[in-house]
Amino acid sequence: MSAEGEPTVITHAEGGRSTSSVVAFTKSGQVLFQRRTVYCPPGKKVIGGGAEAQGNGAILVGGFPTPDSTGWIALGRQDGYASVGISVYAICANA
């Protein structure tokens, strides 16, 4: 979030926006879940994917394709931590 409370896109180390992360918090600041998305290259559609939650007590809640079938979304949570390590992959094919 920006200082004004607006959502902000954070680019990865290469400057792209291919991996997004969304975190939900309770009013007391506890993390409810974290969502990460990975996208296929242009001209490709996702035909499958998966994810892994990493860390003590980490739980992978689920994984599913994006609504437009261009990527894969994973949800995870880890009680007692501010974030959870989630590795996500997408299997892509020509559209």
PDB file of C-alpha atoms in Angstrom:
ATOM      1  CA  MET A   1       0.000   0.000   0.000  1.00  0.00           C
ATOM      2  CA  SER A   2       1.095   3.524  -0.631  1.00  0.00           C
ATOM      3  CA  ALA A   3       1.264   6.102   2.151  1.00  0.00           C
ATOM      4  CA  GLU A   4      -2.215   7.239   1.034  1.00  0.00           C
ATOM      5  CA  GLY A   5      -3.613   3.711   1.525  1.00  0.00           C
ATOM      6  CA  GLU A   6      -3.891   2.920  -2.186  1.00  0.00           C
ATOM      7  CA  PRO A   7      -2.807  -0.470  -3.622  1.00  0.00           C
ATOM      8  CA  THR A   8       0.647  -0.346  -5.224  1.00  0.00           C
ATOM      9  CA  VAL A   9       2.167  -2.794  -7.727  1.00  0.00           C
ATOM     10  CA  ILE A  10       5.588  -3.963  -6.586  1.00  0.00           C
ATOM     11  CA  THR A  11       7.900  -5.064  -9.390  1.00  0.00           C
ATOM     12  CA  HIS A  12      10.288  -7.993  -9.050  1.00  0.00           C
ATOM     13  CA  ALA A  13      14.108  -7.737  -9.292  1.00  0.00           C
ATOM     14  CA  GLU A  14      14.012  -7.688 -13.109  1.00  0.00           C
ATOM     15  CA  GLY A  15      11.547  -4.791 -13.125  1.00  0.00           C
ATOM     16  CA  GLY A  16       8.557  -6.806 -14.346  1.00  0.00           C
ATOM     17  CA  ARG A  17       5.167  -7.347 -12.764  1.00  0.00           C
ATOM     18  CA  SER A  18       4.845 -11.083 -13.398  1.00  0.00           C
ATOM     19  CA  THR A  19       4.495 -12.129  -9.744  1.00  0.00           C
ATOM     20  CA  SER A  20       1.957 -10.423  -7.558  1.00  0.00           C
ATOM     21  CA  SER A  21       1.418 -10.833  -3.844  1.00  0.00           C
ATOM     22  CA  VAL A  22      -1.638  -9.902  -1.837  1.00  0.00           C
ATOM     23  CA  VAL A  23      -1.774 -10.084   1.947  1.00  0.00           C
ATOM     24  CA  ALA A  24      -4.895  -9.845   4.132  1.00  0.00           C
ATOM     25  CA  PHE A  25      -4.653  -8.652   7.736  1.00  0.00           C
ATOM     26  CA  THR A  26      -6.970  -8.629  10.746  1.00  0.00           C
ATOM     27  CA  LYS A  27      -7.570  -5.305  12.524  1.00  0.00           C
ATOM     28  CA  SER A  28      -4.895  -6.307  15.051  1.00  0.00           C
ATOM     29  CA  GLY A  29      -2.354  -6.841  12.244  1.00  0.00           C
ATOM     30  CA  GLN A  30      -2.344 -10.658  12.129  1.00  0.00           C
ATOM     31  CA  VAL A  31      -1.892 -12.113   8.646  1.00  0.00           C
ATOM     32  CA  LEU A  32      -4.956 -14.056   7.475  1.00  0.00           C
ATOM     33  CA  PHE A  33      -3.519 -15.319   4.190  1.00  0.00           C
ATOM     34  CA  GLN A  34      -1.104 -14.441   1.444  1.00  0.00           C
ATOM     35  CA  ARG A  35      -1.818 -14.799  -2.278  1.00  0.00           C
ATOM     36  CA  ARG A  36       0.793 -15.039  -5.006  1.00  0.00           C
ATOM     37  CA  THR A  37       0.255 -15.175  -8.754  1.00  0.00           C
ATOM     38  CA  VAL A  38       2.596 -16.124 -11.572  1.00  0.00           C
ATOM     39  CA  TYR A  39       1.729 -15.398 -15.211  1.00  0.00           C
ATOM     40  CA  CYS A  40       2.481 -17.159 -18.493  1.00  0.00           C
ATOM     41  CA  PRO A  41       4.497 -15.380 -21.187  1.00  0.00           C
ATOM     42  CA  PRO A  42       2.455 -13.402 -23.757  1.00  0.00           C
ATOM     43  CA  GLY A  43       0.594 -15.641 -26.213  1.00  0.00           C
ATOM     44  CA  LYS A  44       0.476 -18.582 -23.777  1.00  0.00           C
ATOM     45  CA  LYS A  45      -2.354 -19.948 -21.621  1.00  0.00           C
ATOM     46  CA  VAL A  46      -2.036 -21.838 -18.347  1.00  0.00           C
ATOM     47  CA  ILE A  47      -2.881 -25.548 -18.530  1.00  0.00           C
ATOM     48  CA  GLY A  48      -1.930 -26.349 -14.939  1.00  0.00           C
ATOM     49  CA  GLY A  49       0.158 -25.255 -12.043  1.00  0.00           C
ATOM     50  CA  GLY A  50       0.985 -25.767  -8.429  1.00  0.00           C
ATOM     51  CA  ALA A  51       2.454 -24.284  -5.305  1.00  0.00           C
ATOM     52  CA  GLU A  52       4.237 -25.056  -2.069  1.00  0.00           C
ATOM     53  CA  ALA A  53       4.003 -23.268   1.283  1.00  0.00           C
ATOM     54  CA  GLN A  54       7.371 -23.177   3.062  1.00  0.00           C
ATOM     55  CA  GLY A  55       8.173 -22.741   6.754  1.00  0.00           C
ATOM     56  CA  ASN A  56       7.125 -23.999  10.175  1.00  0.00           C
ATOM     57  CA  GLY A  57       3.362 -24.292  10.295  1.00  0.00           C
ATOM     58  CA  ALA A  58       2.935 -23.012   6.734  1.00  0.00           C
ATOM     59  CA  ILE A  59      -0.246 -24.206   5.047  1.00  0.00           C
ATOM     60  CA  LEU A  60      -1.066 -24.119   1.351  1.00  0.00           C
ATOM     61  CA  VAL A  61      -4.751 -23.207   1.249  1.00  0.00           C
ATOM     62  CA  GLY A  62      -5.211 -23.780  -2.480  1.00  0.00           C
ATOM     63  CA  GLY A  63      -4.126 -23.132  -6.040  1.00  0.00           C
ATOM     64  CA  PHE A  64      -6.146 -22.360  -9.168  1.00  0.00           C
ATOM     65  CA  PRO A  65      -5.893 -20.648 -12.589  1.00  0.00           C
ATOM     66  CA  THR A  66      -6.460 -16.932 -13.012  1.00  0.00           C
ATOM     67  CA  PRO A  67      -9.931 -16.053 -14.383  1.00  0.00           C
ATOM     68  CA  ASP A  68      -8.456 -15.299 -17.834  1.00  0.00           C
ATOM     69  CA  SER A  69      -6.305 -18.494 -17.844  1.00  0.00           C
ATOM     70  CA  THR A  70      -3.053 -16.554 -18.212  1.00  0.00           C
ATOM     71  CA  GLY A  71      -1.573 -17.531 -14.845  1.00  0.00           C
ATOM     72  CA  TRP A  72      -1.763 -19.533 -11.625  1.00  0.00           C
ATOM     73  CA  ILE A  73      -2.796 -18.262  -8.172  1.00  0.00           C
ATOM     74  CA  ALA A  74      -1.821 -19.807  -4.825  1.00  0.00           C
ATOM     75  CA  LEU A  75      -3.085 -19.004  -1.318  1.00  0.00           C
ATOM     76  CA  GLY A  76      -1.208 -19.781   1.886  1.00  0.00           C
ATOM     77  CA  ARG A  77      -1.045 -18.910   5.561  1.00  0.00           C
ATOM     78  CA  GLN A  78       1.364 -19.293   8.457  1.00  0.00           C
ATOM     79  CA  ASP A  79       0.098 -18.580  11.968  1.00  0.00           C
ATOM     80  CA  GLY A  80       2.350 -16.374  14.060  1.00  0.00           C
ATOM     81  CA  TYR A  81       4.341 -14.921  11.139  1.00  0.00           C
ATOM     82  CA  ALA A  82       3.969 -11.720   9.137  1.00  0.00           C
ATOM     83  CA  SER A  83       4.326 -13.566   5.817  1.00  0.00           C
ATOM     84  CA  VAL A  84       4.486 -17.059   4.394  1.00  0.00           C
ATOM     85  CA  GLY A  85       6.895 -18.332   1.769  1.00  0.00           C
ATOM     86  CA  ILE A  86       4.900 -19.548  -1.209  1.00  0.00           C
ATOM     87  CA  SER A  87       6.549 -20.933  -4.344  1.00  0.00           C
ATOM     88  CA  VAL A  88       4.178 -20.930  -7.322  1.00  0.00           C
ATOM     89  CA  TYR A  89       4.589 -22.345 -10.811  1.00  0.00           C
ATOM     90  CA  ALA A  90       2.459 -22.344 -13.938  1.00  0.00           C
ATOM     91  CA  ILE A  91       2.489 -24.844 -16.795  1.00  0.00           C
ATOM     92  CA  CYS A  92       1.894 -22.841 -19.962  1.00  0.00           C
ATOM     93  CA  ALA A  93       1.122 -23.810 -23.570  1.00  0.00           C
ATOM     94  CA  ASN A  94       0.519 -21.941 -26.820  1.00  0.00           C
ATOM     95  CA  ALA A  95      -2.842 -20.193 -26.762  1.00  0.00           C
TER      96      ALA A  95
END
